[in-house]
Amino acid sequence: MTAATPPAMQPSGNAANEVEAASVVLEGAPLPVATRIGLWVGVQLVVAGLMIASGAVPAGQALNAAAGWWIVYAGVVDLGTLGVIIWLIRRQGHGISYRGLLGPPAALWQVGLGALGVLAATVPAVVFSTEVTKAFYGDATLPMFAMVDVPVWASVFAVLVVPVLTELAEPVAYLGGLLPWLERRIGRSWLAAAAVVVIWAAEHAFAPFLTADGGLDLVFAGYRVVSVLPFLAVWTALYYAFGRRLLPIMVARWVFNGGTALAVALNLV
Amino acid sequence: MHRRILYGLTYLAATLSLAHHIDHVIRHNAVGWPLTGEVNAFTMSLIIYPIIITGLLLYRAGRVGPGFWALVSGGGAVFVSLVHFGPTAVEPPAMMLHGYDSPIVGWLAFTLLVTFVTVLAVTSLYETRLWWQQHQERRTLKPAAGAEGKP
């Protein structure tokens, strides 16, 4: 902590400090985001290829069969993202650290309370997403959950390890990295925030991608983008509301994503 | 800076509230007095406008701070959520989605509602953080002022 660092969850207080908080910019910040999208596509193709090569599934069903493992290989996507972030930090050298990308410090109880606030503020997004799901798929289980078919060890990995990796990588790549980078280039925070939300939502079109009727399932891809948009908008707004502190958002997202992974593993969805 | 953001968020929330009330009037479901004889959640929700106007005047005069706005927006978020979402909702999302002949308009109205509640919730958290900062600053300043007064 430097002398210029504001104390826990408080006086960031004036405009100058808020601007200073945003001045930690990761050079090359689009790279982790591009890596994520590339890995979503690349890893699924590799898994599909392995399935075809081993004769486990016919070629026509390989992509959807590979997608059944998405809650597991999401960990590879997050590890790759984290690796690129750390590489960029080391390349940039002094004045930047992984902790610095998470924003000003906050006490543990403030992070916990903030996380509860994030979960409460996410309720409207949950309602919206539920209605969107009903409009697209009625009462049927979502394809991305219905197709998950992995052994117990993989479910345990998906519940205990992947959500942690996701929080260490995904919000840091978008809110800690890309957003300040875009703010510096565009000069307008609201425009940068809107761009981040759109790009972040677009990533979900590939996580995973499915096939239907011999082609890519564009309806599912569209559904994924629309249904996550409100979540991402809320979390981005809260990033500003909390004075650019990422930790409360990361904790709340971990509860949310970990809970979803657990529900999928226990066949509760 | 923070004052300007607080005003901006208050005006945004008030505009979304007004738009949601207009949506109720157009759909003409779940409305109450003064449009019908029944006093219901719609009627009670109209009290928000005098509260906002009074709050703005008091805030301008320095009589209330972010804590007041955190309570107003947080209370608003809880009230609107209870009325529209969850098992006890008197006007669940389906009433809005199917409230218009065109499903697109229904979805627009529903999106407006979700945006409205989200803005209230985010605003409440932002104002709570401002209130906490001011509270801490006052606590820091008090002992310092006391120390200066000592011989």
CSV table of C-alpha atoms in Angstrom, one decimal:
chain,number,residue,atom,x,y,z
A,1,MET,CA,0.0,0.0,0.0
A,2,THR,CA,1.4,3.4,-0.9
A,3,ALA,CA,0.9,6.6,1.0
A,4,ALA,CA,-1.5,7.7,-1.8
A,5,THR,CA,-3.7,4.7,-1.3
A,6,PRO,CA,-7.0,5.6,0.4
A,7,PRO,CA,-7.9,3.7,3.5
A,8,ALA,CA,-10.4,0.9,3.4
A,9,MET,CA,-13.7,1.6,1.4
A,10,GLN,CA,-13.4,5.3,2.2
A,11,PRO,CA,-12.2,8.6,1.2
A,12,SER,CA,-11.6,7.7,-2.2
A,13,GLY,CA,-13.9,10.7,-1.3
A,14,ASN,CA,-13.0,13.3,-3.9
A,15,ALA,CA,-13.0,13.4,-7.6
A,16,ALA,CA,-9.2,13.5,-8.0
A,17,ASN,CA,-8.8,10.2,-6.2
A,18,GLU,CA,-11.5,8.6,-8.3
A,19,VAL,CA,-9.6,9.5,-11.4
A,20,GLU,CA,-6.4,8.3,-9.8
A,21,ALA,CA,-7.9,5.0,-9.1
A,22,ALA,CA,-8.7,4.6,-12.8
A,23,SER,CA,-5.2,5.6,-13.8
A,24,VAL,CA,-3.9,2.0,-13.2
A,25,VAL,CA,-4.2,0.9,-16.8
A,26,LEU,CA,-3.0,-2.5,-18.0
A,27,GLU,CA,-1.3,-2.0,-21.3
A,28,GLY,CA,-2.5,-4.6,-23.8
A,29,ALA,CA,-5.7,-5.1,-21.8
A,30,PRO,CA,-7.8,-6.4,-24.9
A,31,LEU,CA,-5.5,-9.4,-25.1
A,32,PRO,CA,-6.9,-11.3,-22.1
A,33,VAL,CA,-10.4,-10.8,-23.5
A,34,ALA,CA,-9.3,-12.0,-26.9
A,35,THR,CA,-7.7,-14.9,-25.3
A,36,ARG,CA,-10.9,-15.9,-23.5
A,37,ILE,CA,-12.9,-15.9,-26.7
A,38,GLY,CA,-10.2,-17.8,-28.5
A,39,LEU,CA,-10.0,-20.4,-25.8
A,40,TRP,CA,-13.7,-20.9,-25.6
A,41,VAL,CA,-13.7,-21.8,-29.3
A,42,GLY,CA,-10.3,-23.5,-29.4
A,43,VAL,CA,-10.7,-25.8,-26.3
A,44,GLN,CA,-14.2,-26.9,-27.4
A,45,LEU,CA,-12.8,-27.7,-30.9
A,46,VAL,CA,-9.9,-29.7,-29.4
A,47,VAL,CA,-12.2,-31.7,-27.0
A,48,ALA,CA,-14.5,-32.4,-30.0
A,49,GLY,CA,-11.5,-33.5,-32.1
A,50,LEU,CA,-10.3,-35.8,-29.3
A,51,MET,CA,-13.8,-37.3,-29.0
A,52,ILE,CA,-13.9,-37.9,-32.8
A,53,ALA,CA,-10.4,-39.4,-32.8
A,54,SER,CA,-11.1,-41.7,-30.0
A,55,GLY,CA,-14.3,-42.9,-31.7
A,56,ALA,CA,-16.4,-41.8,-28.7
A,57,VAL,CA,-18.9,-39.9,-30.8
A,58,PRO,CA,-19.6,-39.5,-34.5
A,59,ALA,CA,-18.4,-36.3,-36.1
A,60,GLY,CA,-21.8,-34.7,-36.4
A,61,GLN,CA,-22.4,-34.9,-32.6
A,62,ALA,CA,-18.9,-34.0,-31.4
A,63,LEU,CA,-19.4,-30.3,-30.8
A,64,ASN,CA,-22.5,-30.8,-28.7
A,65,ALA,CA,-20.8,-33.7,-26.8
A,66,ALA,CA,-17.8,-31.5,-26.1
A,67,ALA,CA,-20.1,-28.7,-24.9
A,68,GLY,CA,-21.3,-31.2,-22.3
A,69,TRP,CA,-17.9,-30.6,-20.6
A,70,TRP,CA,-18.1,-26.8,-20.7
A,71,ILE,CA,-18.4,-26.3,-16.9
A,72,VAL,CA,-15.1,-28.2,-16.7
A,73,TYR,CA,-13.0,-26.6,-19.5
A,74,ALA,CA,-14.2,-23.2,-18.4
A,75,GLY,CA,-11.3,-23.7,-16.0
A,76,VAL,CA,-8.8,-23.8,-18.9
A,77,VAL,CA,-10.3,-20.6,-20.3
A,78,ASP,CA,-9.9,-18.9,-17.0
A,79,LEU,CA,-6.3,-20.2,-16.4
A,80,GLY,CA,-5.3,-19.0,-19.9
A,81,THR,CA,-6.8,-15.6,-19.1
A,82,LEU,CA,-5.1,-15.4,-15.8
A,83,GLY,CA,-1.8,-16.4,-17.4
A,84,VAL,CA,-2.1,-13.6,-20.0
A,85,ILE,CA,-3.0,-11.0,-17.3
A,86,ILE,CA,0.0,-12.0,-15.2
A,87,TRP,CA,2.3,-11.9,-18.3
A,88,LEU,CA,1.1,-8.4,-19.2
A,89,ILE,CA,1.6,-7.2,-15.6
A,90,ARG,CA,5.2,-8.5,-15.6
A,91,ARG,CA,5.9,-7.1,-19.0
A,92,GLN,CA,4.6,-3.6,-17.9
A,93,GLY,CA,6.8,-3.8,-14.8
A,94,HIS,CA,6.7,-1.1,-12.0
A,95,GLY,CA,3.5,0.7,-11.0
A,96,ILE,CA,1.1,-2.1,-11.6
A,97,SER,CA,0.2,-5.3,-9.8
A,98,TYR,CA,-2.6,-7.9,-9.9
A,99,ARG,CA,-3.9,-6.5,-6.6
A,100,GLY,CA,-3.8,-3.0,-8.1
A,101,LEU,CA,-6.3,-4.1,-10.8
A,102,LEU,CA,-8.8,-5.0,-8.1
A,103,GLY,CA,-9.0,-1.3,-7.0
A,104,PRO,CA,-8.6,0.4,-3.7
A,105,PRO,CA,-8.5,-1.7,-0.5
A,106,ALA,CA,-11.5,-2.6,1.6
A,107,ALA,CA,-11.9,-4.3,5.0
A,108,LEU,CA,-13.1,-7.9,5.0
A,109,TRP,CA,-16.5,-7.0,6.5
A,110,GLN,CA,-16.9,-4.2,3.9
A,111,VAL,CA,-16.2,-6.7,1.1
A,112,GLY,CA,-18.8,-9.1,2.7
A,113,LEU,CA,-21.4,-6.4,3.1
A,114,GLY,CA,-20.7,-5.1,-0.4
A,115,ALA,CA,-21.1,-8.7,-1.8
A,116,LEU,CA,-24.5,-8.9,-0.2
A,117,GLY,CA,-25.4,-5.6,-1.8
A,118,VAL,CA,-24.2,-7.0,-5.2
A,119,LEU,CA,-26.4,-10.1,-4.8
A,120,ALA,CA,-29.4,-7.9,-3.8
A,121,ALA,CA,-28.9,-5.6,-6.8
A,122,THR,CA,-28.6,-8.6,-9.1
A,123,VAL,CA,-32.2,-9.8,-8.3
A,124,PRO,CA,-33.8,-7.8,-11.1
A,125,ALA,CA,-31.3,-9.3,-13.5
A,126,VAL,CA,-32.2,-12.8,-12.3
A,127,VAL,CA,-35.9,-12.0,-12.9
A,128,PHE,CA,-35.2,-10.6,-16.3
A,129,SER,CA,-33.0,-13.6,-17.3
A,130,THR,CA,-35.7,-16.0,-16.0
A,131,GLU,CA,-38.4,-14.4,-18.2
A,132,VAL,CA,-36.0,-14.4,-21.2
A,133,THR,CA,-35.3,-18.1,-20.6
A,134,LYS,CA,-39.1,-18.8,-20.5
A,135,ALA,CA,-39.6,-16.9,-23.7
A,136,PHE,CA,-36.9,-18.9,-25.5
A,137,TYR,CA,-37.2,-22.4,-23.9
A,138,GLY,CA,-40.5,-22.4,-21.9
A,139,ASP,CA,-40.1,-24.6,-18.8
A,140,ALA,CA,-37.5,-26.9,-20.4
A,141,THR,CA,-34.1,-27.2,-18.9
A,142,LEU,CA,-31.6,-24.9,-20.6
A,143,PRO,CA,-29.5,-26.8,-23.2
A,144,MET,CA,-26.3,-25.6,-21.6
A,145,PHE,CA,-27.3,-27.3,-18.4
A,146,ALA,CA,-29.3,-30.2,-19.8
A,147,MET,CA,-26.3,-31.4,-21.9
A,148,VAL,CA,-23.8,-31.4,-19.0
A,149,ASP,CA,-22.8,-35.0,-18.6
A,150,VAL,CA,-19.5,-35.4,-16.6
A,151,PRO,CA,-18.2,-37.9,-14.1
A,152,VAL,CA,-18.2,-37.1,-10.3
A,153,TRP,CA,-14.6,-35.9,-10.2
A,154,ALA,CA,-15.3,-33.4,-12.9
A,155,SER,CA,-18.4,-32.1,-11.1
A,156,VAL,CA,-16.3,-31.6,-8.0
A,157,PHE,CA,-13.7,-29.7,-10.0
A,158,ALA,CA,-16.4,-27.6,-11.6
A,159,VAL,CA,-18.0,-26.7,-8.3
A,160,LEU,CA,-14.9,-26.1,-6.1
A,161,VAL,CA,-12.1,-24.9,-8.5
A,162,VAL,CA,-13.7,-23.4,-11.6
A,163,PRO,CA,-15.8,-20.7,-9.9
A,164,VAL,CA,-12.7,-19.5,-8.0
A,165,LEU,CA,-10.6,-19.4,-11.2
A,166,THR,CA,-13.4,-17.6,-13.0
A,167,GLU,CA,-13.5,-14.8,-10.4
A,168,LEU,CA,-9.7,-14.4,-10.5
A,169,ALA,CA,-9.8,-14.0,-14.2
A,170,GLU,CA,-13.0,-12.9,-15.8
A,171,PRO,CA,-14.0,-9.7,-13.9
A,172,VAL,CA,-10.3,-8.7,-13.7
A,173,ALA,CA,-10.0,-9.0,-17.5
A,174,TYR,CA,-13.1,-6.9,-18.2
A,175,LEU,CA,-13.5,-4.5,-15.3
A,176,GLY,CA,-10.0,-4.3,-13.9
A,177,GLY,CA,-8.3,-4.4,-17.3
A,178,LEU,CA,-10.3,-3.6,-20.4
A,179,LEU,CA,-12.6,-0.9,-18.9
A,180,PRO,CA,-9.8,1.5,-17.7
A,181,TRP,CA,-8.0,0.8,-20.9
A,182,LEU,CA,-11.0,1.8,-23.0
A,183,GLU,CA,-11.7,4.8,-20.7
A,184,ARG,CA,-8.3,6.2,-21.4
A,185,ARG,CA,-8.7,5.8,-25.1
A,186,ILE,CA,-12.3,6.8,-25.5
A,187,GLY,CA,-12.3,9.5,-22.8
A,188,ARG,CA,-15.9,8.8,-21.8
A,189,SER,CA,-16.6,6.4,-19.0
A,190,TRP,CA,-20.2,5.6,-19.9
A,191,LEU,CA,-19.2,4.8,-23.5
A,192,ALA,CA,-16.3,2.6,-22.4
A,193,ALA,CA,-18.6,0.9,-19.9
A,194,ALA,CA,-21.3,0.2,-22.5
A,195,ALA,CA,-18.6,-1.2,-24.9
A,196,VAL,CA,-17.3,-3.5,-22.1
A,197,VAL,CA,-20.8,-4.8,-21.3
A,198,VAL,CA,-21.5,-5.5,-25.0
A,199,ILE,CA,-18.1,-7.3,-25.5
A,200,TRP,CA,-18.5,-9.2,-22.3
A,201,ALA,CA,-22.0,-10.4,-23.3
A,202,ALA,CA,-20.8,-11.3,-26.7
A,203,GLU,CA,-18.2,-13.7,-25.2
A,204,HIS,CA,-21.0,-15.7,-23.8
A,205,ALA,CA,-22.2,-16.6,-27.3
A,206,PHE,CA,-19.2,-18.9,-27.4
A,207,ALA,CA,-19.5,-20.4,-23.9
A,208,PRO,CA,-20.3,-23.0,-25.2
A,209,PHE,CA,-21.4,-23.0,-28.8
A,210,LEU,CA,-23.9,-25.6,-29.9
A,211,THR,CA,-25.1,-27.0,-33.2
A,212,ALA,CA,-28.7,-27.6,-34.3
A,213,ASP,CA,-30.0,-28.7,-37.7
A,214,GLY,CA,-26.5,-29.1,-39.1
A,215,GLY,CA,-25.3,-25.6,-38.3
A,216,LEU,CA,-24.4,-23.4,-35.4
A,217,ASP,CA,-27.3,-22.8,-33.0
A,218,LEU,CA,-27.6,-19.1,-33.4
A,219,VAL,CA,-30.8,-18.9,-31.3
A,220,PHE,CA,-28.9,-20.3,-28.3
A,221,ALA,CA,-26.0,-18.0,-28.9
A,222,GLY,CA,-28.4,-15.0,-29.1
A,223,TYR,CA,-30.2,-16.2,-25.9
A,224,ARG,CA,-26.9,-16.4,-24.1
A,225,VAL,CA,-26.0,-12.8,-25.0
A,226,VAL,CA,-29.4,-11.3,-24.1
A,227,SER,CA,-29.8,-13.2,-20.9
A,228,VAL,CA,-26.4,-12.2,-19.4
A,229,LEU,CA,-26.6,-8.5,-20.5
A,230,PRO,CA,-28.5,-7.3,-17.4
A,231,PHE,CA,-26.1,-9.1,-15.1
A,232,LEU,CA,-23.0,-7.6,-16.7
A,233,ALA,CA,-24.6,-4.1,-16.8
A,234,VAL,CA,-25.4,-4.3,-13.0
A,235,TRP,CA,-21.9,-5.5,-12.1
A,236,THR,CA,-20.3,-2.8,-14.3
A,237,ALA,CA,-22.5,-0.1,-12.6
A,238,LEU,CA,-21.6,-1.5,-9.2
A,239,TYR,CA,-17.9,-1.3,-10.1
A,240,TYR,CA,-18.3,2.4,-10.3
A,241,ALA,CA,-20.7,2.6,-7.3
A,242,PHE,CA,-18.1,0.9,-5.1
A,243,GLY,CA,-15.3,3.3,-6.2
A,244,ARG,CA,-13.8,0.8,-8.6
A,245,ARG,CA,-13.5,-1.9,-6.0
A,246,LEU,CA,-13.8,-5.3,-7.6
A,247,LEU,CA,-13.6,-7.6,-4.6
A,248,PRO,CA,-17.3,-7.3,-3.5
A,249,ILE,CA,-18.3,-8.1,-7.1
A,250,MET,CA,-15.9,-11.1,-7.3
A,251,VAL,CA,-17.2,-12.5,-4.0
A,252,ALA,CA,-20.8,-12.1,-5.1
A,253,ARG,CA,-20.2,-13.6,-8.5
A,254,TRP,CA,-18.4,-16.6,-6.9
A,255,VAL,CA,-21.4,-17.3,-4.7
A,256,PHE,CA,-23.7,-17.0,-7.7
A,257,ASN,CA,-21.6,-19.0,-10.2
A,258,GLY,CA,-20.6,-21.6,-7.6
A,259,GLY,CA,-24.2,-22.0,-6.6
A,260,THR,CA,-25.2,-22.5,-10.2
A,261,ALA,CA,-22.4,-25.1,-10.7
A,262,LEU,CA,-23.5,-26.9,-7.6
A,263,ALA,CA,-27.1,-27.0,-8.8
A,264,VAL,CA,-26.0,-28.4,-12.2
A,265,ALA,CA,-23.8,-31.0,-10.5
A,266,LEU,CA,-26.7,-32.1,-8.3
A,267,ASN,CA,-29.2,-32.1,-11.2
A,268,LEU,CA,-31.3,-29.4,-9.5
A,269,VAL,CA,-31.8,-27.3,-12.7
B,1,MET,CA,-18.4,15.5,-8.4
B,2,HIS,CA,-20.3,13.2,-6.1
B,3,ARG,CA,-23.1,15.8,-5.6
B,4,ARG,CA,-23.5,16.0,-9.4
B,5,ILE,CA,-23.6,12.1,-9.7
B,6,LEU,CA,-26.2,12.0,-6.8
B,7,TYR,CA,-28.4,14.5,-8.6
B,8,GLY,CA,-28.0,12.7,-11.9
B,9,LEU,CA,-29.0,9.3,-10.3
B,10,THR,CA,-32.0,10.9,-8.5
B,11,TYR,CA,-33.3,12.5,-11.7
B,12,LEU,CA,-32.7,9.2,-13.6
B,13,ALA,CA,-34.6,7.2,-11.0
B,14,ALA,CA,-37.5,9.8,-10.9
B,15,THR,CA,-37.7,9.7,-14.7
B,16,LEU,CA,-37.8,5.8,-14.8
B,17,SER,CA,-40.5,5.9,-12.0
B,18,LEU,CA,-42.6,8.3,-14.0
B,19,ALA,CA,-42.2,6.1,-17.1
B,20,HIS,CA,-43.3,3.1,-15.1
B,21,HIS,CA,-46.3,4.8,-13.8
B,22,ILE,CA,-47.2,6.0,-17.3
B,23,ASP,CA,-46.8,2.3,-18.4
B,24,HIS,CA,-49.4,1.3,-15.7
B,25,VAL,CA,-51.8,4.0,-16.9
B,26,ILE,CA,-51.5,2.9,-20.6
B,27,ARG,CA,-51.9,-0.8,-19.7
B,28,HIS,CA,-54.6,0.1,-17.2
B,29,ASN,CA,-54.0,-3.0,-15.1
B,30,ALA,CA,-52.9,-2.9,-11.5
B,31,VAL,CA,-53.9,0.8,-11.2
B,32,GLY,CA,-55.7,2.4,-8.3
B,33,TRP,CA,-56.8,5.9,-7.1
B,34,PRO,CA,-56.9,8.5,-8.7
B,35,LEU,CA,-57.6,6.4,-11.8
B,36,THR,CA,-60.0,4.0,-10.0
B,37,GLY,CA,-61.8,4.1,-6.7
B,38,GLU,CA,-59.4,1.4,-5.2
B,39,VAL,CA,-56.5,2.4,-3.0
B,40,ASN,CA,-53.7,-0.1,-3.7
B,41,ALA,CA,-49.9,-0.3,-4.3
B,42,PHE,CA,-50.2,2.0,-7.3
B,43,THR,CA,-51.8,4.7,-5.1
B,44,MET,CA,-49.2,4.3,-2.3
B,45,SER,CA,-46.3,4.4,-4.8
B,46,LEU,CA,-47.4,7.9,-5.9
B,47,ILE,CA,-46.1,9.3,-2.6
B,48,ILE,CA,-42.6,8.9,-4.0
B,49,TYR,CA,-42.9,12.2,-6.0
B,50,PRO,CA,-43.5,14.5,-2.9
B,51,ILE,CA,-40.7,12.6,-1.2
B,52,ILE,CA,-38.3,13.3,-4.1
B,53,ILE,CA,-39.3,17.0,-4.4
B,54,THR,CA,-39.0,17.5,-0.6
B,55,GLY,CA,-35.7,15.6,-0.5
B,56,LEU,CA,-34.2,17.7,-3.3
B,57,LEU,CA,-35.1,20.9,-1.5
B,58,LEU,CA,-33.7,19.6,1.8
B,59,TYR,CA,-30.6,18.3,0.1
B,60,ARG,CA,-30.0,21.6,-1.6
B,61,ALA,CA,-30.4,23.3,1.8
B,62,GLY,CA,-27.9,20.9,3.3
B,63,ARG,CA,-30.5,19.4,5.7
B,64,VAL,CA,-30.2,15.9,4.4
B,65,GLY,CA,-27.3,13.9,2.9
B,66,PRO,CA,-26.6,10.7,1.0
B,67,GLY,CA,-28.0,8.6,3.9
B,68,PHE,CA,-31.5,10.0,3.2
B,69,TRP,CA,-31.2,9.2,-0.5
B,70,ALA,CA,-29.8,5.7,0.3
B,71,LEU,CA,-33.0,5.0,2.3
B,72,VAL,CA,-35.3,6.4,-0.3
B,73,SER,CA,-33.8,4.5,-3.2
B,74,GLY,CA,-33.2,1.4,-1.2
B,75,GLY,CA,-36.8,1.4,0.2
B,76,GLY,CA,-38.0,2.1,-3.4
B,77,ALA,CA,-36.1,-0.9,-4.7
B,78,VAL,CA,-37.5,-3.2,-2.0
B,79,PHE,CA,-41.1,-1.9,-2.5
B,80,VAL,CA,-41.1,-2.2,-6.3
B,81,SER,CA,-39.4,-5.7,-6.1
B,82,LEU,CA,-42.0,-7.0,-3.7
B,83,VAL,CA,-44.8,-5.7,-5.8
B,84,HIS,CA,-43.5,-7.1,-9.0
B,85,PHE,CA,-41.1,-10.0,-8.3
B,86,GLY,CA,-41.3,-13.1,-6.1
B,87,PRO,CA,-44.0,-15.3,-4.7
B,88,THR,CA,-46.1,-12.5,-3.1
B,89,ALA,CA,-46.0,-10.2,-6.2
B,90,VAL,CA,-49.3,-8.5,-6.9
B,91,GLU,CA,-48.2,-7.6,-10.4
B,92,PRO,CA,-45.9,-10.4,-11.6
B,93,PRO,CA,-43.8,-10.0,-14.9
B,94,ALA,CA,-46.4,-12.0,-16.9
B,95,MET,CA,-49.0,-9.1,-16.3
B,96,MET,CA,-46.6,-6.7,-18.0
B,97,LEU,CA,-45.4,-9.1,-20.8
B,98,HIS,CA,-49.0,-9.9,-21.8
B,99,GLY,CA,-50.4,-6.5,-20.9
B,100,TYR,CA,-50.1,-5.2,-24.4
B,101,ASP,CA,-51.3,-6.5,-27.8
B,102,SER,CA,-47.7,-6.3,-29.1
B,103,PRO,CA,-45.3,-8.6,-27.2
B,104,ILE,CA,-42.4,-6.3,-28.1
B,105,VAL,CA,-44.1,-3.4,-26.2
B,106,GLY,CA,-44.7,-5.8,-23.2
B,107,TRP,CA,-41.0,-6.7,-23.2
B,108,LEU,CA,-40.0,-3.0,-23.4
B,109,ALA,CA,-42.2,-2.3,-20.4
B,110,PHE,CA,-40.7,-5.2,-18.5
B,111,THR,CA,-37.2,-4.1,-19.4
B,112,LEU,CA,-38.0,-0.6,-18.2
B,113,LEU,CA,-39.1,-2.0,-14.9
B,114,VAL,CA,-36.0,-4.2,-14.4
B,115,THR,CA,-33.8,-1.1,-15.3
B,116,PHE,CA,-35.8,1.0,-12.8
B,117,VAL,CA,-35.3,-1.5,-9.9
B,118,THR,CA,-31.6,-2.0,-10.9
B,119,VAL,CA,-31.0,1.8,-10.9
B,120,LEU,CA,-32.6,2.1,-7.5
B,121,ALA,CA,-30.5,-0.7,-6.1
B,122,VAL,CA,-27.2,0.6,-7.5
B,123,THR,CA,-28.1,4.1,-6.5
B,124,SER,CA,-28.8,3.0,-3.0
B,125,LEU,CA,-25.4,1.2,-2.7
B,126,TYR,CA,-23.6,4.2,-4.2
B,127,GLU,CA,-25.3,6.6,-1.7
B,128,THR,CA,-24.6,4.2,1.2
B,129,ARG,CA,-20.9,4.3,0.3
B,130,LEU,CA,-21.0,8.1,0.2
B,131,TRP,CA,-22.8,8.3,3.5
B,132,TRP,CA,-20.2,5.9,5.1
B,133,GLN,CA,-17.4,8.1,3.7
B,134,GLN,CA,-18.9,11.2,5.1
B,135,HIS,CA,-19.5,9.5,8.4
B,136,GLN,CA,-15.9,8.4,8.6
B,137,GLU,CA,-14.6,11.8,7.6
B,138,ARG,CA,-16.7,13.4,10.4
B,139,ARG,CA,-15.3,10.9,12.9
B,140,THR,CA,-11.8,11.7,11.8
B,141,LEU,CA,-12.3,15.4,12.0
B,142,LYS,CA,-13.9,15.5,15.4
B,143,PRO,CA,-10.9,14.3,17.5
B,144,ALA,CA,-8.6,16.5,15.5
B,145,ALA,CA,-10.7,19.5,16.2
B,146,GLY,CA,-10.9,18.5,19.9
B,147,ALA,CA,-7.1,18.2,20.0
B,148,GLU,CA,-6.7,21.7,18.6
B,149,GLY,CA,-8.9,23.2,21.3
B,150,LYS,CA,-6.8,21.7,24.2
B,151,PRO,CA,-4.2,23.9,25.9
